[in-house]
XYZ file of C-alpha atoms in Angstrom:
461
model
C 4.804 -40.558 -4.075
C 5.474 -42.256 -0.717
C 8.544 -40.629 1.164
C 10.070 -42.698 3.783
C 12.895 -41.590 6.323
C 14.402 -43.434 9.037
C 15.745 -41.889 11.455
C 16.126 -42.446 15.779
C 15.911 -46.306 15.337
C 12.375 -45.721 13.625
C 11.328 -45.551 10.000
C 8.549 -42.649 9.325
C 6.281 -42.390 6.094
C 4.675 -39.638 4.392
C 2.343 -40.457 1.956
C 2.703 -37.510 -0.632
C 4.460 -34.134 -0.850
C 1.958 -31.911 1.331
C 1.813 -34.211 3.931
C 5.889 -34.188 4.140
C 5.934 -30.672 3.627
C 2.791 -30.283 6.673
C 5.529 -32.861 8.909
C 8.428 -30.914 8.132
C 6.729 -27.350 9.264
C 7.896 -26.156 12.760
C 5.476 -26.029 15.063
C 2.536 -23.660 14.810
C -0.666 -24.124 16.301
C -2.996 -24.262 12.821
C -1.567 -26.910 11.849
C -2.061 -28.824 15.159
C -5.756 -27.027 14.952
C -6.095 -28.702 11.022
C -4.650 -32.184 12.276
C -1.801 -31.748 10.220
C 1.315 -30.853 12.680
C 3.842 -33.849 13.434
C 3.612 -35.979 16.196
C 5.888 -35.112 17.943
C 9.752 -33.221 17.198
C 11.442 -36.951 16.319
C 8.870 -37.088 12.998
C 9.780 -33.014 12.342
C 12.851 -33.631 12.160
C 12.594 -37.210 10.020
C 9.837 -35.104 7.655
C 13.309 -31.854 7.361
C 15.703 -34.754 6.726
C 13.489 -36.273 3.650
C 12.738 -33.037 2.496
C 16.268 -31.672 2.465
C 17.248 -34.827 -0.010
C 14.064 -34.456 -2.347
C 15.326 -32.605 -5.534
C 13.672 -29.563 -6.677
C 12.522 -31.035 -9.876
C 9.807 -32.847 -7.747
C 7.590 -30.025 -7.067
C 7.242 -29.382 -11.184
C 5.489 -32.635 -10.900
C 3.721 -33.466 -8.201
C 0.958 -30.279 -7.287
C -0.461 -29.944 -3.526
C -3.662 -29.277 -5.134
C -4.702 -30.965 -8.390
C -4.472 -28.346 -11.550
C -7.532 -29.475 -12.594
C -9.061 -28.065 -9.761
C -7.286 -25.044 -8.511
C -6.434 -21.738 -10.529
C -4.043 -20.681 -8.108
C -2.051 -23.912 -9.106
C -2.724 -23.510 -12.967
C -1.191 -19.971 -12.376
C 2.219 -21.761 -10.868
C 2.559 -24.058 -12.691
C 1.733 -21.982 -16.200
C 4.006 -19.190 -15.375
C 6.921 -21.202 -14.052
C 10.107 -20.604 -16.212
C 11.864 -23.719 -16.824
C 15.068 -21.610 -17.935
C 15.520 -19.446 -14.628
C 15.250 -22.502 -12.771
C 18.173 -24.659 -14.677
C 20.482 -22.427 -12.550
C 19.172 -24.520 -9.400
C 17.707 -27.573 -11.166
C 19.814 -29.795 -10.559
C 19.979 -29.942 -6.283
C 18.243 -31.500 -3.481
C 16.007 -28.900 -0.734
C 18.899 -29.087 1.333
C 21.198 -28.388 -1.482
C 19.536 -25.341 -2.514
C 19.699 -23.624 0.857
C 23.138 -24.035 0.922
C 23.341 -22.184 -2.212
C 21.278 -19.536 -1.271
C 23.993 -19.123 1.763
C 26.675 -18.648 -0.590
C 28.276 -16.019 -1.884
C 27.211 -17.102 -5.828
C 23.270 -16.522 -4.638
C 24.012 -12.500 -4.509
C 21.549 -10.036 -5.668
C 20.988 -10.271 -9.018
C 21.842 -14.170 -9.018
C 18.251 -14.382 -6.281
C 16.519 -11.692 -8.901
C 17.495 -13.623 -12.233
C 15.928 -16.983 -10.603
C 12.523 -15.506 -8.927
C 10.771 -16.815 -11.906
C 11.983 -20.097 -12.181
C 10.866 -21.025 -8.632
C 7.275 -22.703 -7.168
C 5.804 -21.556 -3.943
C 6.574 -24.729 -3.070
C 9.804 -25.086 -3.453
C 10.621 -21.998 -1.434
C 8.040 -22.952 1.084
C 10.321 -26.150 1.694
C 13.646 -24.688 1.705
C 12.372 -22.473 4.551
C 11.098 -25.367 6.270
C 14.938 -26.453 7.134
C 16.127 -23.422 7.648
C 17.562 -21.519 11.163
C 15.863 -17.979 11.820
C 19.350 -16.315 10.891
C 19.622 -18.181 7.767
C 15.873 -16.797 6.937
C 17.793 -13.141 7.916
C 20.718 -13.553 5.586
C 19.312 -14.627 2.761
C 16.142 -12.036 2.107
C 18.464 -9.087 3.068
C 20.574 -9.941 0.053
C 17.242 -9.589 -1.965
C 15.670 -6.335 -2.886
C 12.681 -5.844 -4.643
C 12.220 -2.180 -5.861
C 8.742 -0.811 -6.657
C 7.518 3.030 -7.364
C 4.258 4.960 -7.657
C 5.007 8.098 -6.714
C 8.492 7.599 -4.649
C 11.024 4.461 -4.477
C 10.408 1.780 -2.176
C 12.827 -1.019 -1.808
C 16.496 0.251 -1.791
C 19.222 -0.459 -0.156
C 19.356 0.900 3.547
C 16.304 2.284 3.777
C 12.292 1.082 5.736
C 9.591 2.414 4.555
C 6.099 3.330 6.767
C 2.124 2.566 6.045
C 0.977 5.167 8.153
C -2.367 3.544 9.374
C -5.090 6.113 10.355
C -8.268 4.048 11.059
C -10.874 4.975 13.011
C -13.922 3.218 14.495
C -16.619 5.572 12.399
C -14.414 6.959 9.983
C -14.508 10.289 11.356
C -12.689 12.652 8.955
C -11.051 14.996 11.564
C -9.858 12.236 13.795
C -8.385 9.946 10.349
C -7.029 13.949 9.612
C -5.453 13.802 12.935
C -3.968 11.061 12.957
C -2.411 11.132 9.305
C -0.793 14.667 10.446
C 0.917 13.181 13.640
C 2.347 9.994 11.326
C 3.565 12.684 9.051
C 5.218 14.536 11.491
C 7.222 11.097 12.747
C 8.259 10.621 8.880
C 5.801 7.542 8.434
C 3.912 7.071 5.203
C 5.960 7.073 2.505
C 4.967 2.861 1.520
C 1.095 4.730 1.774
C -1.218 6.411 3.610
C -3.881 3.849 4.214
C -6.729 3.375 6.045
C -8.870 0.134 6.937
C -12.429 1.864 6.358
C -15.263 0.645 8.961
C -17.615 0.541 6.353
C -17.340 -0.625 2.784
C -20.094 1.749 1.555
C -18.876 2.974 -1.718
C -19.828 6.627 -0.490
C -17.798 6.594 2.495
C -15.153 5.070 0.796
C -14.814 7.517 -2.053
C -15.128 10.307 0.848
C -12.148 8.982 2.685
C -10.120 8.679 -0.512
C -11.101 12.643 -1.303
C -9.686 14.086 2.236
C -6.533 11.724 1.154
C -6.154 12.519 -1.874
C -6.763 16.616 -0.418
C -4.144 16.385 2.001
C -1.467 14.682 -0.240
C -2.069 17.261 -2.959
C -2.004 20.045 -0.573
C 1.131 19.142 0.904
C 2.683 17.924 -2.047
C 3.628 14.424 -0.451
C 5.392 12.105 -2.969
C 3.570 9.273 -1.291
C 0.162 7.536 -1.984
C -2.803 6.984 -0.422
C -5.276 3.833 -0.620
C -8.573 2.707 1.306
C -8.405 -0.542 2.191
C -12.054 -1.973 1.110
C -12.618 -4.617 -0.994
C -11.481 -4.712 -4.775
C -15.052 -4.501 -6.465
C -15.544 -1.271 -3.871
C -12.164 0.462 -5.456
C -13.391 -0.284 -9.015
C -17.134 1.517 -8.407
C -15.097 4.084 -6.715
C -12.720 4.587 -9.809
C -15.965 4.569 -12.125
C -17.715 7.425 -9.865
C -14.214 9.047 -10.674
C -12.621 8.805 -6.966
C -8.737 9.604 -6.923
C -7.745 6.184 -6.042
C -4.329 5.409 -6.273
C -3.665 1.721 -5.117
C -6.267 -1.077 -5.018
C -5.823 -3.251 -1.830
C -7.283 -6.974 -2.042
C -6.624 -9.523 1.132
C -5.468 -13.050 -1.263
C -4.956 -16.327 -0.308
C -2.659 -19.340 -1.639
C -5.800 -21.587 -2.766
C -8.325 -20.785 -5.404
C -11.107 -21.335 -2.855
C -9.846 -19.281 -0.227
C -9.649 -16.570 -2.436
C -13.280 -16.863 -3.268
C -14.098 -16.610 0.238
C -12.938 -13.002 0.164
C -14.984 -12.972 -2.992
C -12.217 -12.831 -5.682
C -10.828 -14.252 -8.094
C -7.620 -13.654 -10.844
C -10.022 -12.219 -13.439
C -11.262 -9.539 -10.512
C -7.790 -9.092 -9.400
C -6.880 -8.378 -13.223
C -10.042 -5.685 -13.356
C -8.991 -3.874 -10.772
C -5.532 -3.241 -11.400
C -6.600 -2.482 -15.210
C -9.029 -0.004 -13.347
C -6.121 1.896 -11.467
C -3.755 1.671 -14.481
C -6.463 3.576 -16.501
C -6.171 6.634 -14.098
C -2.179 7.395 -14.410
C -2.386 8.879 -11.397
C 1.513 7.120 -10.432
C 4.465 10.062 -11.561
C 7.731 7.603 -10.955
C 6.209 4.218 -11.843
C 2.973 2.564 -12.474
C 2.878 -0.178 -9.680
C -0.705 0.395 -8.855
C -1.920 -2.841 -6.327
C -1.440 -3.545 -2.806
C -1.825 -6.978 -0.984
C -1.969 -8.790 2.386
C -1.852 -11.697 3.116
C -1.257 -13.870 6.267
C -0.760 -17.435 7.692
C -4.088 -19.025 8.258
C -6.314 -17.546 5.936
C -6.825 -20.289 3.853
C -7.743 -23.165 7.070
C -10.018 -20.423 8.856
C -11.756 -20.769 5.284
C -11.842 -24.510 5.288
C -10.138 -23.648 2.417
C -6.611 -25.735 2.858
C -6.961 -28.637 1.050
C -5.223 -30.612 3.687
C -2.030 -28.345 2.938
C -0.324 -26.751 6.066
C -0.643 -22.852 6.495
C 2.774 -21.838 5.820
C 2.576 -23.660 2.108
C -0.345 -22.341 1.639
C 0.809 -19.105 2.239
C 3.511 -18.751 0.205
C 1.423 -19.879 -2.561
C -0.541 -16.630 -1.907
C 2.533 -15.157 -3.094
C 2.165 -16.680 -6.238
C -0.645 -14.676 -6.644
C 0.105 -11.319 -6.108
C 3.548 -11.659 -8.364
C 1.338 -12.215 -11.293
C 0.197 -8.569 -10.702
C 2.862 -6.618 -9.731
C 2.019 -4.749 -6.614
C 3.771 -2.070 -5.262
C 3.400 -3.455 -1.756
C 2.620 -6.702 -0.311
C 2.841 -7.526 3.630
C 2.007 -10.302 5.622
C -1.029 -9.231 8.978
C 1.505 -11.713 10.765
C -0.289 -11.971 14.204
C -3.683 -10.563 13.295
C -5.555 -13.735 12.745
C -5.228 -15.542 16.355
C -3.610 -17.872 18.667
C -5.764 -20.319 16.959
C -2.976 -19.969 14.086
C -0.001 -18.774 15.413
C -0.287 -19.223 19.404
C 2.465 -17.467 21.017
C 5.699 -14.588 20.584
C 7.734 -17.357 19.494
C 5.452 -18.786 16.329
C 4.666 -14.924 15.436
C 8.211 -14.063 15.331
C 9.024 -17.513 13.241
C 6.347 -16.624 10.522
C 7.223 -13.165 10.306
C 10.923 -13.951 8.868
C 9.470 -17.035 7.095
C 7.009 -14.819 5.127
C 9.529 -12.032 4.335
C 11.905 -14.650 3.329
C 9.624 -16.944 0.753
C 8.174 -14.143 -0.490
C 11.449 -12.252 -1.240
C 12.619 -15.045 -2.862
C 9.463 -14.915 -5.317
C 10.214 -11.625 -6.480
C 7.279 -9.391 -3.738
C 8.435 -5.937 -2.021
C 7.670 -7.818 1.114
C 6.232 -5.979 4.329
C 4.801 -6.689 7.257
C 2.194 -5.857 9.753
C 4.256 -6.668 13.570
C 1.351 -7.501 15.245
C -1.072 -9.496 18.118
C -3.814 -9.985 19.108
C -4.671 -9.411 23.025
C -5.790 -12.784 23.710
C -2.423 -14.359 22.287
C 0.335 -15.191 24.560
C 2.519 -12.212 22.857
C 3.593 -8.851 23.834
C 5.486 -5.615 22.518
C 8.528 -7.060 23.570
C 8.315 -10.232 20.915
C 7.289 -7.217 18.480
C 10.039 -5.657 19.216
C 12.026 -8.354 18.489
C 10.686 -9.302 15.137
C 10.748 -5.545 14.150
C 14.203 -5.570 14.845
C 15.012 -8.898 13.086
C 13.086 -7.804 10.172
C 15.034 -4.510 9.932
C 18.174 -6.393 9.793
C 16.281 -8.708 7.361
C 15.768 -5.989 4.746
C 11.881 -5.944 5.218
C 10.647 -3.090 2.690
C 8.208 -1.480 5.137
C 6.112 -1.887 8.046
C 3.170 -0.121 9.698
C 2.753 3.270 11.679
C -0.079 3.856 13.979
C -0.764 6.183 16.591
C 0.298 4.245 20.651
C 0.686 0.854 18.524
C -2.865 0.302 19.261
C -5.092 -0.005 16.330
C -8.808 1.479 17.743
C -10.603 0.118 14.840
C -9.411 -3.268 14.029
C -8.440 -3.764 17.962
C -5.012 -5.107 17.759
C -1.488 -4.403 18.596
C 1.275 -3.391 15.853
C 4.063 -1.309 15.615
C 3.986 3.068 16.244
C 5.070 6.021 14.450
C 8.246 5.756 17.405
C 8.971 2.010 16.404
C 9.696 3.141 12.833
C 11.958 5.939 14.350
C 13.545 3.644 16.513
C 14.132 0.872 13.740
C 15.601 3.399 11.283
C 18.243 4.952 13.693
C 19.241 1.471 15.228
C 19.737 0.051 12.157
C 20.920 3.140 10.068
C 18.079 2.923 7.257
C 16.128 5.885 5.959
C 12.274 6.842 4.598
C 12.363 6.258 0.724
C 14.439 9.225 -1.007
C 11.699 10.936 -2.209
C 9.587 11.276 1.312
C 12.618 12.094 3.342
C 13.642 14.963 0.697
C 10.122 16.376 1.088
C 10.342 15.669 5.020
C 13.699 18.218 5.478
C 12.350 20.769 2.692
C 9.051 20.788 5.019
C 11.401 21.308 8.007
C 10.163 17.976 9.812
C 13.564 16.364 10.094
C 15.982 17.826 10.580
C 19.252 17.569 8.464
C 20.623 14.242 10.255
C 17.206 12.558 9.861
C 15.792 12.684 13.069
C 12.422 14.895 13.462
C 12.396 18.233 14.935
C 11.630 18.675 18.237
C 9.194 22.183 17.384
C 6.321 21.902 15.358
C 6.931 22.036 11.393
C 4.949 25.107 10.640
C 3.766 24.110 7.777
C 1.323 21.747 9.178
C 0.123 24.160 12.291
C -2.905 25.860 10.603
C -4.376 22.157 9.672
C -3.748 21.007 13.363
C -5.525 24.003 14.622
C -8.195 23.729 12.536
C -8.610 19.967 13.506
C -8.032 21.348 17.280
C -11.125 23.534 16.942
């Protein structure tokens, strides 16, 4: 269907839905890298004013990649619920983020209609949106998920405390897990990115994990990030693996490029499940995703990266995770050039995928050759605090030795929660003042938490 918008004495035409939606984007440099970008800021804003009068109904029947030829699509369109959706059924894009402004789009009014709403459709919405609009609408959302604690409510941010290591040494992962712990991070997960994805190694890493959490009593969990088919050979050799991590994509053959697939996905959070290893809920899978992955692929289908993105949402609702974040910055300029386009797609990620019904995270992070620094994380950090963004990472300096990138410290965590008055989840912070690492008013002690001082001398020596 051909939409056509005139607007500044011209009259622009877009010759199906992902090409208005690609128009309509604001500016990022993948989709000037994929050829798909607008011209020039006259046809963006032409593309927002035709999308803002296209109903909603439109999306249910025009796909940005065929059905016939896409799984990821099958799985939209097959799960969609046509009765969550009447409540919004009947308006235009732009009709629908006014709603979601309002004061009828509330909690439980966002919750009820997760369901009834495409990728695409939230992908537009966001499209038209300002960055404080993004802000006000996902902070009304929350999205509560448990494994061992409660991540997700009201007033509080929750850590990944990050522990990698270039050769997976086990006293210098040790080390650094027992300095996160003693900022409060780690209560989304302890997780590390292993260098190798040798099932040995791999089941190694998740023993001293699993060691430390049970010695300590920590009501957190702990997951090695390797590839799915590595955590289900792990869980068959009868490693304590508590989450299974997969990177996913928004198009079926992106996700085959990371060798997956819904029917692996499926295995491997039946694997987990079959352990019962969760004592406060049975959310078992953990995903990231991030603008991008689906062009570097060659994997687009002519369908700009932020749709394609939130289609990767799509995906990882059908399994309910108990943590999903967007690796914002990590892919490269070549995606998202500058502070500016990091800090855009960082609220647009948390936003769409609140809106589909994910405990939304995300990784604040750049690469060194972008044209970003710490002070454009610390904005984002700070706008995703305010946003109600369910967690974010912790790593020793902000400087991730392994992967070689730049993200957010144990401190920025500290920082975000007494700024903005939110708290570790209830269960970690409990176990944090019993331990005598915070003190009483949440803030850590200033003296070492005994405790933890014959494992840091043993790690000394």
């Amino acid at each position: 269907m051909t939409h056509v918008q005139s607007a500044g004495g011209r009259t622009y035409r877009f010759p199906d839905l992902k090409t208005l939606l690609a128009k309509a984007s604001p500016a990022r440099s993948g989709d000037r890298l994929a050829g798909l970008a607008a011209e020039d800021a006259a046809e963006r804003v032409a593309a927002q004013m035709a999308l803002a009068e296209l109903p909603l109904k439109a999306f249910l029947s025009e796909a940005v990649i065929p059905y016939e030829s896409d799984e990821v699509t099958r799985l939209i369109m097959d799960s969609h619920d046509a009765a969550a959706f009447a409540a919004v059924s009947g308006l235009t894009v732009g009709d629908f983020r006014n709603w979601l402004l309002g004061e009828e789009a509330d909690g439980a009014a966002l919750a009820a209609l997760a369901p009834g709403l495409t990728p695409e459709m939230v992908a537009a919405v966001s499209k038209i949106m300002r960055l404080q609009d993004l802000i006000l609408v996902a902070r009304k959302r929350r999205v509560v998920t448990k494994f061992r604690n409660t991540l997700g409510l009201e007033k509080r941010l929750s850590t990944r405390l990050q522990p990698n290591h270039p050769t997976d040494d086990p006293a210098g992962v040790a080390a650094s897990v027992l300095d996160g712990l003693l900022y409060g991070s780690g209560d989304a997960v302890i997780g590390i990115n292993p260098a190798t994805d040798n099932v040995s190694a791999v089941c190694a890493l998740l023993d001293m994990l699993g060691g430390v959490i049970e010695t300590y009593q920590i009501p957190t969990q702990s997951c090695v990030l390797t590839h799915v088919t590595t955590s289900i050979e792990a869980i068959a050799r009868g490693a304590p693996v508590d989450l299974v991590f997969q990177s996913i994509a928004g198009t079926e053959a992106a996700n085959r490029s990371f060798g997956v697939d819904l029917a692996v996905l499926k295995e491997g959070r039946e694997a987990a499940l079959s352990l019962k290893r969760g004592t406060v809920g049975d959310n078992v899978m953990y995903f990231e995703t991030g603008q991008g992955s689906a062009l570097s692929a060659g994997a687009h289908h002519g369908v700009d990266q932020q749709t394609c993105e939130t289609r990767a949402y799509a995906v990882a609702r059908a399994f309910d995770p108990l943590l999903v974040n967007t690796v914002v910055g990590f892919i490269g300029p070549e995606y998202l050039y500058d502070g500016k386009q990091i800090i855009r797609a960082g609220l647009e990620d948390h936003f769409c995928a609140k809106l589909i019904g994910l405990p939304m995270g995300c990784d604040i992070c750049y690469t060194n050759h972008a044209e970003a620094d710490q002070d454009d994380m610390d904005m984002l950090l700070t706008l995703l605090g305010v946003a109600g963004c369910n967690f974010i990472m912790g790593i020793p300096g902000s400087d991730d030795v392994m992967l070689n990138y730049q993200t957010t410290s144990f401190h920025d965590a500290l920082y975000a929660r007494e700024a903005l008055g939110l708290r570790p989840a209830p269960e970690f912070e409990e176990w944090l003042t019993r331990m005598g690492v915070f003190e009483a008013t949440g803030r850590p002690r200033e003296d070492l938490a005994a405790p933890f001082r014959p494992a840091l001398e043993r790690i000394a020596s």
